[in-house]
mmCIF file of C-alpha atoms in Angstrom:
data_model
loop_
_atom_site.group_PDB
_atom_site.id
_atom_site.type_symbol
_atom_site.label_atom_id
_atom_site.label_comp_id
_atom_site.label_asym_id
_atom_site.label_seq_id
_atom_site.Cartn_x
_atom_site.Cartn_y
_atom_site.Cartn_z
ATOM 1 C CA UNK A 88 0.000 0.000 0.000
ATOM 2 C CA UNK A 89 1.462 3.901 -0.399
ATOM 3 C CA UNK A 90 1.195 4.899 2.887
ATOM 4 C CA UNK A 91 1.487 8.530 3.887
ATOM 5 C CA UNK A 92 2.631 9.659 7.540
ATOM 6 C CA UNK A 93 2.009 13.036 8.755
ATOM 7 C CA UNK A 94 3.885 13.865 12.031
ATOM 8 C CA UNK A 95 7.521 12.164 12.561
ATOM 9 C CA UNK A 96 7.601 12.216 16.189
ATOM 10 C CA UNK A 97 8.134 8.771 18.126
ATOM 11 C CA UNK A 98 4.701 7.473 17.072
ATOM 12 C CA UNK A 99 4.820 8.655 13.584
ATOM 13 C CA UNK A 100 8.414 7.386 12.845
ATOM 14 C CA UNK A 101 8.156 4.278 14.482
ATOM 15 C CA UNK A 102 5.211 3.251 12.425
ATOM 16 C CA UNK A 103 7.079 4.823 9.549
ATOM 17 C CA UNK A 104 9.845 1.827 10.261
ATOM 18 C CA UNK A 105 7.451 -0.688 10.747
ATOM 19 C CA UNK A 106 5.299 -0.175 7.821
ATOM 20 C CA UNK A 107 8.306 -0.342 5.365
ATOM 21 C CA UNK A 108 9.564 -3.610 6.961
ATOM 22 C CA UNK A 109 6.097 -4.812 5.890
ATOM 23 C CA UNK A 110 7.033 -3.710 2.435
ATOM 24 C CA UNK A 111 4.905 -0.795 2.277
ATOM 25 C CA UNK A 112 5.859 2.256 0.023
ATOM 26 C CA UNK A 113 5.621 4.990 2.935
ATOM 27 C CA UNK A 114 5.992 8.907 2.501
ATOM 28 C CA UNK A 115 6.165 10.636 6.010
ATOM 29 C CA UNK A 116 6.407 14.518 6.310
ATOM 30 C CA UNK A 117 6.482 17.293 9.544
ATOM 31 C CA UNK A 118 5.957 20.982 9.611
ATOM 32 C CA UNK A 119 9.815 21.712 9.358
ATOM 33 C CA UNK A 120 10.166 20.128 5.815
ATOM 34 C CA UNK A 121 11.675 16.774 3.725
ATOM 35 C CA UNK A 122 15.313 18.003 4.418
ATOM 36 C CA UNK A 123 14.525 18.197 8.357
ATOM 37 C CA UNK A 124 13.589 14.157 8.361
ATOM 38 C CA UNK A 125 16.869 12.988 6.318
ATOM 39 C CA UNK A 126 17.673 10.879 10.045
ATOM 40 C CA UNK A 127 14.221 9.447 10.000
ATOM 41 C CA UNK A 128 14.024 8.097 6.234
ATOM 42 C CA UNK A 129 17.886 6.509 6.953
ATOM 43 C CA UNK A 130 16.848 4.365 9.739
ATOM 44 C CA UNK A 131 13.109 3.613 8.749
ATOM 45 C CA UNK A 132 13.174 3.328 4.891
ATOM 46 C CA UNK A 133 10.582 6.066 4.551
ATOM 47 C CA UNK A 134 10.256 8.545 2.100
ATOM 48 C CA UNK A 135 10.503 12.358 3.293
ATOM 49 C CA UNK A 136 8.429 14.187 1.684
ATOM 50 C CA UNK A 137 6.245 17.628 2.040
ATOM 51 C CA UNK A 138 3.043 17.038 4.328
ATOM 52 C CA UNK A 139 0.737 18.147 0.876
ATOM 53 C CA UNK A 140 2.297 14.657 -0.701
ATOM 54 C CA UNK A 141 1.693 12.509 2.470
ATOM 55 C CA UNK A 142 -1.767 14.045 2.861
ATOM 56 C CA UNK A 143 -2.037 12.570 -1.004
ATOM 57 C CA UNK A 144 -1.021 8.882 -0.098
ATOM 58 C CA UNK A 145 -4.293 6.475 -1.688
ATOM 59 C CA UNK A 146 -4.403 4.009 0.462
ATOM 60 C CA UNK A 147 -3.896 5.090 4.122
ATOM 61 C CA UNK A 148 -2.789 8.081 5.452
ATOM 62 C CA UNK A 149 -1.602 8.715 9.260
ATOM 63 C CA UNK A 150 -2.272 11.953 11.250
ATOM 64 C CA UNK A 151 0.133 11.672 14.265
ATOM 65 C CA UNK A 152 0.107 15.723 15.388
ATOM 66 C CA UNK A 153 -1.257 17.252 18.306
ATOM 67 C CA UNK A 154 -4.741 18.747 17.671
ATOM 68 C CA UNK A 155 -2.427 22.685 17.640
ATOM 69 C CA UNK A 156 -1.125 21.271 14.829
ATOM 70 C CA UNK A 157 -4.098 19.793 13.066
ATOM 71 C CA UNK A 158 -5.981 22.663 11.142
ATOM 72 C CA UNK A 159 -2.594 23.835 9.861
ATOM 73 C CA UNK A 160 -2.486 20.887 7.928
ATOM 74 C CA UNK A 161 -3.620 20.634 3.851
ATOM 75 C CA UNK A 162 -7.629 20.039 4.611
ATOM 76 C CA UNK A 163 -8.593 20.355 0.902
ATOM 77 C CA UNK A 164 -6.381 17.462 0.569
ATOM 78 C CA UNK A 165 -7.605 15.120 3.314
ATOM 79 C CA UNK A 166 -10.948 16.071 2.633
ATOM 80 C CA UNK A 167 -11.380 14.824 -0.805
ATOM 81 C CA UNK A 168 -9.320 11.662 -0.039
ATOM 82 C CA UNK A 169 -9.932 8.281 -0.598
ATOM 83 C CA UNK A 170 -7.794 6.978 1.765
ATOM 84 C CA UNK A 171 -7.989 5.621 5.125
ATOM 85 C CA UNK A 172 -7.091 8.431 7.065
ATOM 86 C CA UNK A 173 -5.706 7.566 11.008
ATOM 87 C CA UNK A 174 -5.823 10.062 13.383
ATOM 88 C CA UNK A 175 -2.815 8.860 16.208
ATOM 89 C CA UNK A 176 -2.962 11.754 18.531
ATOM 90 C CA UNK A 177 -3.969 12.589 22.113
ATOM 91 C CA UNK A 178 -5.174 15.886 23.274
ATOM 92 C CA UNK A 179 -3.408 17.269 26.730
ATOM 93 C CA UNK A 180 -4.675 20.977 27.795
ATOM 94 C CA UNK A 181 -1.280 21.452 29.036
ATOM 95 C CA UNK A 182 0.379 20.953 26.231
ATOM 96 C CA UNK A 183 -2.591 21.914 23.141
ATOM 97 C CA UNK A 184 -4.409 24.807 25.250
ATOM 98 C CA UNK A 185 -8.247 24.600 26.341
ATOM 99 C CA UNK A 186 -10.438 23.078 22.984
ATOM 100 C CA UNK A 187 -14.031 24.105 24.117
ATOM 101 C CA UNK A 188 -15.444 21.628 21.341
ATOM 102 C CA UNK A 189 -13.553 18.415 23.222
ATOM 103 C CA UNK A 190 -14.327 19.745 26.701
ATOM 104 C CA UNK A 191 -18.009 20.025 25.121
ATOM 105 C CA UNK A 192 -18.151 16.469 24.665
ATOM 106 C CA UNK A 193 -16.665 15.418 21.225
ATOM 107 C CA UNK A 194 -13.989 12.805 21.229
ATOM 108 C CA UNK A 195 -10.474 13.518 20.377
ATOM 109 C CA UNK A 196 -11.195 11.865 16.947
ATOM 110 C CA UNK A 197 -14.397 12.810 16.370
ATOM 111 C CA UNK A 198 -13.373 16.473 16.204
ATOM 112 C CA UNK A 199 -10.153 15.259 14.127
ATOM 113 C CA UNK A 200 -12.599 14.184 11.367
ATOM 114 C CA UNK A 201 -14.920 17.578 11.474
ATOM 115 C CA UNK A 202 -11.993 19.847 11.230
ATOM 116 C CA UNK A 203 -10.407 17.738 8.477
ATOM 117 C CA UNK A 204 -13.562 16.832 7.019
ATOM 118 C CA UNK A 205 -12.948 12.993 6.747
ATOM 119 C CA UNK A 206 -14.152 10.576 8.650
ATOM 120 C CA UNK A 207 -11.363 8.574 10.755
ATOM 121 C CA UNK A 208 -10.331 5.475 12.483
ATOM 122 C CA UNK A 209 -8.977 5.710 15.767
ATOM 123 C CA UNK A 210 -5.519 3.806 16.241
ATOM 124 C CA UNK A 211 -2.240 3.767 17.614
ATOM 125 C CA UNK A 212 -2.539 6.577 20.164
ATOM 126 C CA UNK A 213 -3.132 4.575 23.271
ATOM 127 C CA UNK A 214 0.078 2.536 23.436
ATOM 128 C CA UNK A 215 3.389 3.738 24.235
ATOM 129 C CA UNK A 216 5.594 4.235 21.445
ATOM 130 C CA UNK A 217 8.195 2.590 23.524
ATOM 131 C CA UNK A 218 6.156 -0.416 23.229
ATOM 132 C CA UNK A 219 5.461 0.374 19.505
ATOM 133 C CA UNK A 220 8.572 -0.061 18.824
ATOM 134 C CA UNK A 221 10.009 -2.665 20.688
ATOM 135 C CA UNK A 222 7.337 -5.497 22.050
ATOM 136 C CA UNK A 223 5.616 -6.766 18.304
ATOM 137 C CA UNK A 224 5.586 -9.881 18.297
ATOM 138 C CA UNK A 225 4.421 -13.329 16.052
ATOM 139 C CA UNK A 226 0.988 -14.021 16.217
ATOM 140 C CA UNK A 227 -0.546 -16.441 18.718
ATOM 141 C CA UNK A 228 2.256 -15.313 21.138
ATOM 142 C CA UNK A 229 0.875 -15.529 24.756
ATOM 143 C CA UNK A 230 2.101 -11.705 25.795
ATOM 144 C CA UNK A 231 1.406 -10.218 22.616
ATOM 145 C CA UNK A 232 0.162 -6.386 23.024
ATOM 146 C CA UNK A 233 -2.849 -4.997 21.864
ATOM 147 C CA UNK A 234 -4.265 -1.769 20.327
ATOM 148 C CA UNK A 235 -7.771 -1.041 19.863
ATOM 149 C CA UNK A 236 -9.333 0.514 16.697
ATOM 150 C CA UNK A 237 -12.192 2.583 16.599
ATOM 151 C CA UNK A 238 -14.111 4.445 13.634
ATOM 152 C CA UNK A 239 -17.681 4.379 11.960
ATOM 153 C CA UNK A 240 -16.594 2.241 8.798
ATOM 154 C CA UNK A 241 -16.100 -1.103 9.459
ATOM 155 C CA UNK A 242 -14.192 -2.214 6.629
ATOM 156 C CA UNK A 243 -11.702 0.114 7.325
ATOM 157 C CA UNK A 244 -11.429 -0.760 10.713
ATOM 158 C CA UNK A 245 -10.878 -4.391 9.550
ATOM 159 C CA UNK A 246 -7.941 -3.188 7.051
ATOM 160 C CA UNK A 247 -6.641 -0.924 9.696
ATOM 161 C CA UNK A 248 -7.154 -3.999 12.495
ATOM 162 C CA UNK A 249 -5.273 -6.804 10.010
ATOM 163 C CA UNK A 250 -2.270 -3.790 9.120
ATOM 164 C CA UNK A 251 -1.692 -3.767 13.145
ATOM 165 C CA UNK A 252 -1.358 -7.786 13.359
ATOM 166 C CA UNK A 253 1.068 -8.076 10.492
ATOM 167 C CA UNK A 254 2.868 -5.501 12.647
ATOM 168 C CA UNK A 255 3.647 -7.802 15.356
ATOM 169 C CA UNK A 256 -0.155 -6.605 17.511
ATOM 170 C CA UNK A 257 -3.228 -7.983 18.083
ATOM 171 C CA UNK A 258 -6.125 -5.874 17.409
ATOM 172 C CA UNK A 259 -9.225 -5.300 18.838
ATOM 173 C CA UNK A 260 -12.662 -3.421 17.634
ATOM 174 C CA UNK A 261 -13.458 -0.427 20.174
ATOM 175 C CA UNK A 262 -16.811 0.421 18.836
ATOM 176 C CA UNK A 263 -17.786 3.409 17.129
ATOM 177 C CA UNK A 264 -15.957 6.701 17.091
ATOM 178 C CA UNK A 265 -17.841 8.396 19.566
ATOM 179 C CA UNK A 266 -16.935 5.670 22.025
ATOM 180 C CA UNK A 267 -13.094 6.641 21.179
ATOM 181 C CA UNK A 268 -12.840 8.584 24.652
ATOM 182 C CA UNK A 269 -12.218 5.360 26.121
ATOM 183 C CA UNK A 270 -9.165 5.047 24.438
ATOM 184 C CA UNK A 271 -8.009 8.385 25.522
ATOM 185 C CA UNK A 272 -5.426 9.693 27.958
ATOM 186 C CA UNK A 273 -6.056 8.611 31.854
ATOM 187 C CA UNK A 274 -8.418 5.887 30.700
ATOM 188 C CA UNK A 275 -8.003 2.378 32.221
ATOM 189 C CA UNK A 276 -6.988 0.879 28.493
ATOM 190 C CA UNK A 277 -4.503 4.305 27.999
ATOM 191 C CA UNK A 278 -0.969 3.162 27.471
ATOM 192 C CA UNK A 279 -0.935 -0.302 29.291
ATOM 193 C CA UNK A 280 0.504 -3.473 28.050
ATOM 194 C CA UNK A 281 -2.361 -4.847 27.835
ATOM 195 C CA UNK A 282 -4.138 -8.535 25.713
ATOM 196 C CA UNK A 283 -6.691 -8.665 24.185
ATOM 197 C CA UNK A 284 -9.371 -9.895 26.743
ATOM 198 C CA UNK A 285 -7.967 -7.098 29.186
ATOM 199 C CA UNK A 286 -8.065 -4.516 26.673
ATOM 200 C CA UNK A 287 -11.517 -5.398 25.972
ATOM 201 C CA UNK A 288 -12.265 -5.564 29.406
ATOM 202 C CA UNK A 289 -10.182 -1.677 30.226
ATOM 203 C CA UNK A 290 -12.351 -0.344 27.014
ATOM 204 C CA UNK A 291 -15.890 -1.951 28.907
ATOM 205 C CA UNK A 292 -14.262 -0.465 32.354
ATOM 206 C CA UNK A 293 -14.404 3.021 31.628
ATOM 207 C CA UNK A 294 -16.714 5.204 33.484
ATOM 208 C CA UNK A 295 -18.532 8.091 31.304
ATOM 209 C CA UNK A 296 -19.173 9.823 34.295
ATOM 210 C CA UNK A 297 -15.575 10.056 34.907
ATOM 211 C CA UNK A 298 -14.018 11.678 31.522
ATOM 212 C CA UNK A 299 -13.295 15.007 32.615
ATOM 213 C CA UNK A 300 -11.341 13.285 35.485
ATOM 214 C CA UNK A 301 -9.617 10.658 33.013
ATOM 215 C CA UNK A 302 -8.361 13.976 30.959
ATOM 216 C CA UNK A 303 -7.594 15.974 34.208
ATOM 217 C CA UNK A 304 -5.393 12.820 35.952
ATOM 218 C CA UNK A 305 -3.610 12.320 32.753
ATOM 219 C CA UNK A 306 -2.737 16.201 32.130
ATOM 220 C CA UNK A 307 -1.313 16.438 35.375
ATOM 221 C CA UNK A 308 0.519 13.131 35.130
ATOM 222 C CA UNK A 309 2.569 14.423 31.755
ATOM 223 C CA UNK A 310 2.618 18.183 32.540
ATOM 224 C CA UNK A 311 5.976 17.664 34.519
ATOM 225 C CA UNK A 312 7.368 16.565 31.135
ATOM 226 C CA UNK A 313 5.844 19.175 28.619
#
């Protein structure tokens, strides 16, 4: 598949290396330009390229920015894709400023896909990358990792959920995209090592009562680092 990356931060560049072990043709671009990522396509395989020709990839294409970072990308682009289009990122107050439309009640992804104006799937952004990038392993091993998908198009979720197993993950459905939030920061399946059946059962474990208290616990847990 030609696979375009947007963001080359740990997330973003370790899926970068991953997806061109699988054989993948994959373009991945930041905000400072092809000739800042000549480190990044060395050691992953990847392409650089400029964000407008990673937003153009035709098969998938993965958003791993912060949401200060997401309407400065090429919307008339991403709009009128017909790619999968990924959105990997986590919103933290400390670090993005207050967002009155996902305090309001929208999920990190569901606003992702009204200010791009694509729908999106919902993957990658509640494992660490250190575990991205180190703990894949075959399938059918007893401590393999999983990441949960989530999105309103369930054939993309399946290609999205089959990419993630060839990539050394299990992978589970997490419902719809407006059940996303409990795959977001301070939730009980956020960035935990976790199989399949416990993932499932962190996903079922989170309280909607508690979100603004999942958000607040996990803002003040990485504000120390921003």
């Amino acid at each position: 598949m030609e696979i375009g990356i947007i963001g080359s931060g740990y997330v973003g560049s370790t899926l970068a290396g991953h997806l061109t072990a699988l054989g993948h043709n994959v373009k991945i671009a930041n905000s400072r330009g092809p000739e800042s990522l000549a480190g990044v396509a060395e050691k992953t395989g990847a392409t650089a390229v400029a964000v407008e020709q990673a937003a153009s990839a035709k098969d998938i294409v993965i958003v791993a920015v912060p949401p200060t970072a997401m309407e400065k990308l090429p919307v008339q682009i991403l709009s009128a894709s017909q790619a999968i289009i990924i959105d990997a990122g986590n919103y933290y107050p400390s670090r993005d400023g207050e967002n009155p439309e996902l305090e309001g009640g929208l999920t990190d992804s569901e606003w992702t896909a009204k200010v791009l104006g694509h729908p999106v799937i919902k993957a990658f952004n509640n494992i660490l990358s250190t575990s991205l990038a180190s703990k894949s392993m075959p399938e059918g091993s007893p401590d393999r990792i999983a990441i949960s998908v989530a999105g309103d198009q369930d054939e993309h979720k399946e290609i999205v959920q089959a990419l993630i197993n060839k990539m050394g993950f299990d992978a589970i459905d997490g419902g719809p995209l407006s059940e996303s939030w409990r795959q977001q920061p301070g939730t009980p399946a956020y960035c935990r090592d976790l199989g399949k059946e416990s993932l499932a059962a962190a996903l079922e474990e989170a309280d909607p009562g508690k979100r603004t208290q999942y958000l607040e616990m996990a803002d003040e847990a990485i504000r120390p680092f921003l």
